[in-house]
CSV table of C-alpha atoms in Angstrom, one decimal:
chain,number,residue,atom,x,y,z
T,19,UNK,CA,0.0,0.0,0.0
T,20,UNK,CA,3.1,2.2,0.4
T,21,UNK,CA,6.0,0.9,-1.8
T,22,UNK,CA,7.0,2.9,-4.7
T,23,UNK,CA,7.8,-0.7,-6.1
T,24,UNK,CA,4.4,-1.4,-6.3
T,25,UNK,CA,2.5,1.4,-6.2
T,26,UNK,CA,4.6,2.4,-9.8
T,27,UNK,CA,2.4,0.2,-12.2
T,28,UNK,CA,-0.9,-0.6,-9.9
T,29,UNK,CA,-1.9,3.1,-8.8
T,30,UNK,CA,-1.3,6.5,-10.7
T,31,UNK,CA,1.5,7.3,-8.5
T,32,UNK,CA,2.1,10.7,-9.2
T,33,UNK,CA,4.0,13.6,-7.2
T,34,UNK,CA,2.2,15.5,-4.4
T,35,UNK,CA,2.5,18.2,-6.0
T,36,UNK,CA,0.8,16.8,-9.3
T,37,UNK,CA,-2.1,15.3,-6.6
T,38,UNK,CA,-5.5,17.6,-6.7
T,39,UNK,CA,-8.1,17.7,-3.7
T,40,UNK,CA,-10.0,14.5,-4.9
T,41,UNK,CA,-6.4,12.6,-5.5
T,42,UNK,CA,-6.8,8.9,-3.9
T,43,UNK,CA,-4.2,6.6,-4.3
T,44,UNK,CA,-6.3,3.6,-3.6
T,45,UNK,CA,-8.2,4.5,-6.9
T,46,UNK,CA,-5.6,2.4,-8.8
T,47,UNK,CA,-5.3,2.6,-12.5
T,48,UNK,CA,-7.9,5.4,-14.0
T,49,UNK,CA,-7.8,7.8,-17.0
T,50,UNK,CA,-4.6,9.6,-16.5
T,51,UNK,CA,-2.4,6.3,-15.7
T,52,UNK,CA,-2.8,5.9,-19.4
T,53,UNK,CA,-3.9,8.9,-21.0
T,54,UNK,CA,-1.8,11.4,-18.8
T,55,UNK,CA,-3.0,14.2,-16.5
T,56,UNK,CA,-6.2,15.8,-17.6
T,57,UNK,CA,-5.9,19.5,-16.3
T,58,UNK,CA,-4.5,20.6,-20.1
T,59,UNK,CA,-7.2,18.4,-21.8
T,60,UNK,CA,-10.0,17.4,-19.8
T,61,UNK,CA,-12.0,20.6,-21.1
T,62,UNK,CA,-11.5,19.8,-24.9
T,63,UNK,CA,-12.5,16.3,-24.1
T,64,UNK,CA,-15.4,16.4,-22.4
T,65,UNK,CA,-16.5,18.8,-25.5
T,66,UNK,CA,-16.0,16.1,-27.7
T,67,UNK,CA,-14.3,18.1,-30.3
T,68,UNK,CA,-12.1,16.6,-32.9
T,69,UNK,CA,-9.6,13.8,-30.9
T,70,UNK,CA,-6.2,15.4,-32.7
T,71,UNK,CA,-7.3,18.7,-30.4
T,72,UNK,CA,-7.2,16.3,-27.3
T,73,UNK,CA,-3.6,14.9,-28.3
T,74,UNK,CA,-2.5,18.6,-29.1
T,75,UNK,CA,-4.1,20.0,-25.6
T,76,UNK,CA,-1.9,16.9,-24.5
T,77,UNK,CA,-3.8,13.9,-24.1
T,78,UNK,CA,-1.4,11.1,-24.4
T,79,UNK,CA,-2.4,9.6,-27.9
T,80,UNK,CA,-3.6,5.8,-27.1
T,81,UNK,CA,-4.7,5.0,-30.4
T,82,UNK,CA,-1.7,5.1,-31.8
T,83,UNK,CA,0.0,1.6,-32.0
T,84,UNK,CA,3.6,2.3,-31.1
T,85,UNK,CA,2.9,5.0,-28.2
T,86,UNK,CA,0.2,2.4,-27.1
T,87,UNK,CA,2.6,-0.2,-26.9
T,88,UNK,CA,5.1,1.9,-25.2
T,89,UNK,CA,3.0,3.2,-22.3
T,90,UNK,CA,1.7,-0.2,-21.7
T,91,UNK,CA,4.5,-2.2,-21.4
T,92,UNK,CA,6.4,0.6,-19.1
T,93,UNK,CA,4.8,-1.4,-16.8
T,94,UNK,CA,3.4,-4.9,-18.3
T,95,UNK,CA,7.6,-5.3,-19.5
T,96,UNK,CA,9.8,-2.8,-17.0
T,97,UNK,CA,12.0,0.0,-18.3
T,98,UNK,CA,14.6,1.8,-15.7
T,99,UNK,CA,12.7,3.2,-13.2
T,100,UNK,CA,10.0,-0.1,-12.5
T,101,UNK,CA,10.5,-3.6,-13.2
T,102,UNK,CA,9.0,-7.1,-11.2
T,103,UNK,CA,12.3,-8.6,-10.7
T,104,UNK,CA,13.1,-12.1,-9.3
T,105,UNK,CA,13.0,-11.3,-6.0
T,106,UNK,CA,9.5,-9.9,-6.0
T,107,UNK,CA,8.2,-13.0,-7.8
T,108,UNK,CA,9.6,-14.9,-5.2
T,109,UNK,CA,7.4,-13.1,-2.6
T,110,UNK,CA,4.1,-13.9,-4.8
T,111,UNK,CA,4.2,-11.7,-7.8
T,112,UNK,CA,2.9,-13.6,-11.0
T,113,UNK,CA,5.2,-13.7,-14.2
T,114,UNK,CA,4.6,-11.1,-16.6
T,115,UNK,CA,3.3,-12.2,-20.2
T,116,UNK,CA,2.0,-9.9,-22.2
T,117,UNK,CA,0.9,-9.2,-25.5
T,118,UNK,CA,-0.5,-5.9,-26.5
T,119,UNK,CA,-4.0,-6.5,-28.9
T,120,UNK,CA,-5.0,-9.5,-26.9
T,121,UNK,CA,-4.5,-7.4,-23.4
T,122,UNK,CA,-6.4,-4.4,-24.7
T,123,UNK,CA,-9.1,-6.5,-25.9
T,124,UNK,CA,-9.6,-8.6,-22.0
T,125,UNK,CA,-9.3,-5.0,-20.1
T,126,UNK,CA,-11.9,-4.9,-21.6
T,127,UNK,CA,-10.8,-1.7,-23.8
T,128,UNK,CA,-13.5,1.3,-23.1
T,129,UNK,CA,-13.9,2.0,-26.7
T,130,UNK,CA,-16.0,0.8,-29.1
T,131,UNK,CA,-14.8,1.2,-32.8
T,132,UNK,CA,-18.2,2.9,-34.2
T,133,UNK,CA,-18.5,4.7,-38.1
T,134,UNK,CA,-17.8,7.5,-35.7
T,135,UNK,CA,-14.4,6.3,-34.0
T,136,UNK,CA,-13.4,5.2,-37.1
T,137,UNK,CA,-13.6,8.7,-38.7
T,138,UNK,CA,-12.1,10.4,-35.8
T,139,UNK,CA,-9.3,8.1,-35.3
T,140,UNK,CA,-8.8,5.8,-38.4
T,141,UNK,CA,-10.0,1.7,-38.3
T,142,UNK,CA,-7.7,0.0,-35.7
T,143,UNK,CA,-5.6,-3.3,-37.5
T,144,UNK,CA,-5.2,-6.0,-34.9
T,145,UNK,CA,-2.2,-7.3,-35.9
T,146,UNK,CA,-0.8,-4.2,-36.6
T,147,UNK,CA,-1.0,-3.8,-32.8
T,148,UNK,CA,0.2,-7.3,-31.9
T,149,UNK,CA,3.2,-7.2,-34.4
T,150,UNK,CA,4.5,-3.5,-32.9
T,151,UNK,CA,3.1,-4.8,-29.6
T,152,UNK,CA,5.7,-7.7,-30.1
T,153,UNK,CA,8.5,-5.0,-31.5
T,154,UNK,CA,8.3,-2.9,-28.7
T,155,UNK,CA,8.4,-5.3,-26.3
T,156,UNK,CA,11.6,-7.4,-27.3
T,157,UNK,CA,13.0,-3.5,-27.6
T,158,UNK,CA,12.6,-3.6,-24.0
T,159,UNK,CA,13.3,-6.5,-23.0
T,160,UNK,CA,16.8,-5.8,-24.5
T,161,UNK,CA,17.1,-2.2,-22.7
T,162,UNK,CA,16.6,-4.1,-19.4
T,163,UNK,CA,19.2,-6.7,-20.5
T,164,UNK,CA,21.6,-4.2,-21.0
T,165,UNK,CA,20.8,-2.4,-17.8
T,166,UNK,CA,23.8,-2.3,-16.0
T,167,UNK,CA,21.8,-3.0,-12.6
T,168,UNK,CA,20.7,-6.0,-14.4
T,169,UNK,CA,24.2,-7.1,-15.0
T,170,UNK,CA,25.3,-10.4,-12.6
T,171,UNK,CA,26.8,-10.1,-9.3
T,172,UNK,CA,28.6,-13.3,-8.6
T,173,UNK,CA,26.5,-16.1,-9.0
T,174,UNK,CA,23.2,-14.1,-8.8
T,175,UNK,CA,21.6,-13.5,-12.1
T,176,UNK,CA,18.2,-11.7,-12.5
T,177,UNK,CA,15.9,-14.6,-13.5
T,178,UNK,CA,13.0,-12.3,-14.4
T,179,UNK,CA,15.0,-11.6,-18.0
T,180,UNK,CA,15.2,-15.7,-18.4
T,181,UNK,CA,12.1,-17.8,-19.8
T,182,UNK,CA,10.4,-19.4,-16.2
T,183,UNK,CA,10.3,-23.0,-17.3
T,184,UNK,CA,13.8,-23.4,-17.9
T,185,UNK,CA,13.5,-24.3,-14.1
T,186,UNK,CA,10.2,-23.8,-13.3
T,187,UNK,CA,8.8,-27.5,-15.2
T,188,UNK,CA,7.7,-31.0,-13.6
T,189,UNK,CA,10.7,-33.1,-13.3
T,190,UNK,CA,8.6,-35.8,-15.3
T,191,UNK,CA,9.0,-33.4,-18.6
T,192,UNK,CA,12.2,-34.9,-20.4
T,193,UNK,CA,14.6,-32.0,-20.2
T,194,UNK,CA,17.5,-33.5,-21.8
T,195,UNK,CA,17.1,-32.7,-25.4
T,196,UNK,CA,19.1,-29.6,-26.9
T,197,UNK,CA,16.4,-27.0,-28.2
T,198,UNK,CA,16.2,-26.5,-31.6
T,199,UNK,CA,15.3,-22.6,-31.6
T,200,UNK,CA,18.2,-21.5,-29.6
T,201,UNK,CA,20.9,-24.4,-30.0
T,202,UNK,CA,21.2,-24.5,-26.1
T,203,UNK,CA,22.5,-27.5,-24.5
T,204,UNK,CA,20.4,-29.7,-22.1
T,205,UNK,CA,20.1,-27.8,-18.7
T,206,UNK,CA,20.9,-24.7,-19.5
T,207,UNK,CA,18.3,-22.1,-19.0
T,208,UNK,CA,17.4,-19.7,-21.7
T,209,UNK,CA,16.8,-15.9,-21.5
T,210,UNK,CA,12.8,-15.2,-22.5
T,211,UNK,CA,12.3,-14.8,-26.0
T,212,UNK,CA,8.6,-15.7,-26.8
T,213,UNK,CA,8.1,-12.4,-28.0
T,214,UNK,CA,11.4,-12.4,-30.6
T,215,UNK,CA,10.1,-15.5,-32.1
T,216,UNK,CA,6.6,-13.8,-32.7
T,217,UNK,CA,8.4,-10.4,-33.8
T,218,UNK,CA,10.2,-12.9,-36.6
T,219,UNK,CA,7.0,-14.1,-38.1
T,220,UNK,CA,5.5,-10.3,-38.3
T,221,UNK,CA,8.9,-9.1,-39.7
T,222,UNK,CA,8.9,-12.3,-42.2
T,223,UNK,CA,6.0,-10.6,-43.7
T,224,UNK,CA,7.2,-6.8,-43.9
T,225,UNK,CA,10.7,-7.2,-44.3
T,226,UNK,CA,12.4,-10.7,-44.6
T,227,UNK,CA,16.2,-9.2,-44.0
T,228,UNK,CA,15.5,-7.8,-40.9
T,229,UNK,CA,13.6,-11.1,-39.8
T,230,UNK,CA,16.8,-12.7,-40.3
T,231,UNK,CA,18.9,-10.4,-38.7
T,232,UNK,CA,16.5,-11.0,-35.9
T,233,UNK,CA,17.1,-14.3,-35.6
T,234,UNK,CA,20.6,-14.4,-36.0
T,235,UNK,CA,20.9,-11.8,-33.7
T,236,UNK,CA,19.0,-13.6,-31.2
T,237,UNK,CA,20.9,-17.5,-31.9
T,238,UNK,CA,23.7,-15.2,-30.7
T,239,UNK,CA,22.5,-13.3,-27.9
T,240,UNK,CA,21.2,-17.0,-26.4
T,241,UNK,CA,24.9,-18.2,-27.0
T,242,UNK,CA,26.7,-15.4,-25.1
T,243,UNK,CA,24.8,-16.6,-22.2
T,244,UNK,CA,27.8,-18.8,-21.6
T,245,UNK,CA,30.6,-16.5,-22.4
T,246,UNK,CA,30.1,-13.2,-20.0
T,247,UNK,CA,27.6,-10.7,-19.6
T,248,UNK,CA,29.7,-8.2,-21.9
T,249,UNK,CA,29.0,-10.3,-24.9
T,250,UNK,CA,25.5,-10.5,-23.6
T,251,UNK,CA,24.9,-6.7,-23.8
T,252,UNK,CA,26.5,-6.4,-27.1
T,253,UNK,CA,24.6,-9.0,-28.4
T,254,UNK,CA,21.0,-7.9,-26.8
T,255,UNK,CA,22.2,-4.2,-27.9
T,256,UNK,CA,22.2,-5.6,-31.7
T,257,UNK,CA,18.3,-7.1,-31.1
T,258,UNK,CA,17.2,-4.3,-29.5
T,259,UNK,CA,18.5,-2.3,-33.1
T,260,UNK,CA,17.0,-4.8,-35.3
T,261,UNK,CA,13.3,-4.9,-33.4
T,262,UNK,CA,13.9,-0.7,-33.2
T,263,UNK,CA,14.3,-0.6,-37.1
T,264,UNK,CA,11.0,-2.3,-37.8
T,265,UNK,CA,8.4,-0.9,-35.8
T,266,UNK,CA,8.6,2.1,-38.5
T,267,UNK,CA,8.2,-0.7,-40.8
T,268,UNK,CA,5.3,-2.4,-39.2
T,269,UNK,CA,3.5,0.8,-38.3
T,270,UNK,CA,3.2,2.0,-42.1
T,271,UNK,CA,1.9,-1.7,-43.2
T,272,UNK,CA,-2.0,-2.3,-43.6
T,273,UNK,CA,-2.0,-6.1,-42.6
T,274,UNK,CA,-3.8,-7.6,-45.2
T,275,UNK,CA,-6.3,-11.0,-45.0
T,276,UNK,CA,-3.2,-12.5,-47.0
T,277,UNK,CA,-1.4,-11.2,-44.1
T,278,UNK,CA,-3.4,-12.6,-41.5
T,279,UNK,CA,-3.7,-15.8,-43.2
T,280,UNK,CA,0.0,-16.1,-43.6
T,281,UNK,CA,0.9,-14.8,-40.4
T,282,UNK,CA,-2.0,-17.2,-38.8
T,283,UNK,CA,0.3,-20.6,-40.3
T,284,UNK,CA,3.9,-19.4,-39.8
T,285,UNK,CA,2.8,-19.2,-35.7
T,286,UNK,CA,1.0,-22.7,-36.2
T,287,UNK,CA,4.5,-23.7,-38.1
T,288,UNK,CA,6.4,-22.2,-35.6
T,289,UNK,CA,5.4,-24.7,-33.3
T,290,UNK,CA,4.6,-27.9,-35.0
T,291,UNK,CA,7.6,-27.9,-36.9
T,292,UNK,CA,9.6,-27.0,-34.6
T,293,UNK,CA,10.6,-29.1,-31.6
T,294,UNK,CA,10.6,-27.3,-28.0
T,295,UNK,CA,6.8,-26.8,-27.5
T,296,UNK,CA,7.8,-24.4,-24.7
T,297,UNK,CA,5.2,-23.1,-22.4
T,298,UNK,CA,6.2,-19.5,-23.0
T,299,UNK,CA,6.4,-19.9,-26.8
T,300,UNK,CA,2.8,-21.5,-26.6
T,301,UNK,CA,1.1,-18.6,-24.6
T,302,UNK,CA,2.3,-16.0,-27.5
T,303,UNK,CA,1.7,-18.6,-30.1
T,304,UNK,CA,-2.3,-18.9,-28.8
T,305,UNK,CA,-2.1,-14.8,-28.1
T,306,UNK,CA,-0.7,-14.2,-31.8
T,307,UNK,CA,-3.3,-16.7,-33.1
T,308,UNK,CA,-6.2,-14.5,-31.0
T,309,UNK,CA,-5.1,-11.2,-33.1
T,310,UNK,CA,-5.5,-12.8,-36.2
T,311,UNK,CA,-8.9,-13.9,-35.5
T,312,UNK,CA,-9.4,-10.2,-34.3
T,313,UNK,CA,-7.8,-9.0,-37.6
T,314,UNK,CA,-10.3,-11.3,-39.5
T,315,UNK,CA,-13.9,-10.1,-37.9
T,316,UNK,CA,-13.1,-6.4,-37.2
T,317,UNK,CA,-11.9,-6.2,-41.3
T,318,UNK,CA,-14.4,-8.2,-42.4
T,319,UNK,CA,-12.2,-11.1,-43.6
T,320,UNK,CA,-14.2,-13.8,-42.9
T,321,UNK,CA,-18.0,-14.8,-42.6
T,322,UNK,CA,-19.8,-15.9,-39.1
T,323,UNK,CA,-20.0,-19.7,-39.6
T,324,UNK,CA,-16.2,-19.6,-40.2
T,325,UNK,CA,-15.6,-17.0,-37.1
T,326,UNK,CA,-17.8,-19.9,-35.5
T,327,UNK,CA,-15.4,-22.4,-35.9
T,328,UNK,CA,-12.2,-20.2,-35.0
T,329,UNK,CA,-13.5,-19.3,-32.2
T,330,UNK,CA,-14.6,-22.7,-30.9
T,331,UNK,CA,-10.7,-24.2,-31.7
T,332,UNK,CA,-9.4,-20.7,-29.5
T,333,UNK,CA,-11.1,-21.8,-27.0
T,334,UNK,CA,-9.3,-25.1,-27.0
T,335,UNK,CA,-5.7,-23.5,-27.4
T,336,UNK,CA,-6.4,-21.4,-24.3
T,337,UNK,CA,-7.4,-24.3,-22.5
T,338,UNK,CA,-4.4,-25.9,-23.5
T,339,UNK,CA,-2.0,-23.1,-22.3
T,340,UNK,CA,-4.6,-22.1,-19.2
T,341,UNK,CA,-1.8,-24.1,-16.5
T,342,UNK,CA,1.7,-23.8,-16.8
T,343,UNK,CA,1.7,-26.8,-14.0
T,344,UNK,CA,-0.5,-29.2,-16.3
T,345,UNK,CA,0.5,-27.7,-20.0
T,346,UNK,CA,0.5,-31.2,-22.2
T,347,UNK,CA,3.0,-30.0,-25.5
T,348,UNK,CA,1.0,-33.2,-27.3
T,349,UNK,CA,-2.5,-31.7,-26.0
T,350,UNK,CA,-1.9,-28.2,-27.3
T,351,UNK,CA,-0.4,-29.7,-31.0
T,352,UNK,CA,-3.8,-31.4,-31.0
T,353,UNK,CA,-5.4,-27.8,-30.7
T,354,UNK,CA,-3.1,-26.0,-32.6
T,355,UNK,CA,-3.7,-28.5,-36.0
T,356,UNK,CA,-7.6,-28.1,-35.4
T,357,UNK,CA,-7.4,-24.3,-35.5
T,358,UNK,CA,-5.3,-24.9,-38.6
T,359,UNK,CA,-8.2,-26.1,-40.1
T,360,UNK,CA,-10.8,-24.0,-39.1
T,361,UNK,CA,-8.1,-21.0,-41.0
């Protein structure tokens, strides 16, 4: 109730001197968390003039994908000044996926996209918002890599920037095998890159170089792990330059329904043909697969007896990935090839 730690992300902790007479911390997350404080706009807003008159009185602009993505995941991610770190998971904090459409969507998001919004604001792209959702947040991920209060000290690593189940799995899952996406060796544990793998399917799409630079990039960064955290940084710093360099290339593409259908079975590929089946991979594989549904309806891609039947196999995919205790790798292939063919 009084941490700073805490308070950061699950209150609008601003100074006291920012605080007006009806301030209450316990309120939690309102309006100006997000949308910043309201003194400069709230009069133009209430109005309901033209929304670019908000954003110019200063109303941070939340429609726009990559400042969306950024102000979420300031706290759904970390940056410098608040981050969930190892230590506070270990006194109860949950893990932290996140992926930006599908989030927005289960706030529920306060906005309905009317003719109306539409015209005001331009028609939102779901996986517009996943794909820079995904950019932005492997950007980060790399910034807090390179974080020099991040860095080892002796044997103590901060786990929070490794993927959980590298320790966190039933000793009745076979660990031994070497995994194919990051050429580790059995029983080593891997920094998280769920997102980079999802970034690598939107960038396969918009610009195939830089999805191999990703990767290559990121084979590397996994491989410095057992060198020293100096090759570490250098190698984060050169992912965190490749996902930089394509958000401006994923914000000026119109995702497409041959978009969405490609993008749809290079995540179902990802995992079928691949051979890790890794918890984290699978909750942004079933997250990914929920913004190309989202694409589909809210651009009128596809007709209802077809959103029938994608809906019906999502609703086995998150059941699937709904326990990381009793996740089944051969129970969510079986989902993951019937919502292959409801696409």
């Amino acid at each position: 109730q009084r941490a700073n730690l805490c308070l950061d992300c699950h209150t609008d902790n601003v100074s006291d001197d920012r605080r007006g007479p009806q301030f209450n911390v316990a309120d939690g997350i309102g309006c100006e968390a997000c949308h910043g404080g309201a003194l400069p706009w709230l009069g133009t807003h209430v109005q309901g003039v033209d929304h670019k008159l908000n954003v110019a009185a200063g109303m941070y602009p939340m429609d726009q994908p990559v400042a969306r993505a950024e102000r979420c995941l300031a706290c759904h991610v970390g940056n410098d000044s608040k981050f969930v770190a190892h230590r506070m998971m270990g006194a109860g904090h949950p893990p932290m996926p996140f992926e930006l459409d599908t989030y927005v969507a289960i706030e529920p998001a306060h906005f309905t996209v009317t003719p109306s919004y539409v015209q005001r604001k331009g028609r939102p792209n779901d996986l517009q918002f996943w794909a820079i959702g995904q950019a932005v947040d492997v950007r980060q991920r790399m910034d807090l890599i390179v974080d020099q209060k991040h860095a080892p000290k002796g044997i103590d690593y901060e786990l929070s920037l490794f993927d959980c189940q590298s320790c966190h799995h039933s000793m009745a899952e076979l660990q031994w095998r070497a995994r194919a996406s990051t050429g580790l060796p059995p029983g080593r544990i891997k920094l998280y890159d769920a997102t980079t793998v999802m970034l690598q399917v939107a960038a396969a799409r918009v610009a195939p170089d830089a999805a191999k630079a990703l990767h290559d990039h990121m084979l590397a960064l996994h491989a410095a792990t057992a060198d020293n955290w100096d090759a570490v940084k250098r190698e984060a710093g050169a992912v965190r330059d490749a996902a930089n360099k394509l958000i401006p290339q994923l914000a000026g593409h119109e995702f497409s329904k041959d978009d969405a259908r490609a993008i749809g079975n290079a995540v179902i590929a990802t995992a079928l043909e691949g051979s890790d089946f890794d918890y984290s991979g699978a909750q942004q594989q079933v997250m990914a697969l929920e913004s190309v549904v989202a694409a589909m309806r809210g651009l009128g891609f596809v007709d209802d007896s077809q959103l029938a039947r994608l809906d019906a196999a999502m609703k086995a995919l998150y059941a699937a990935v709904a326990n990381d205790q009793t996740y089944s790798p051969d129970t969510y292939a079986d989902a993951l090839k019937a919502f292959k063919a409801a696409l």
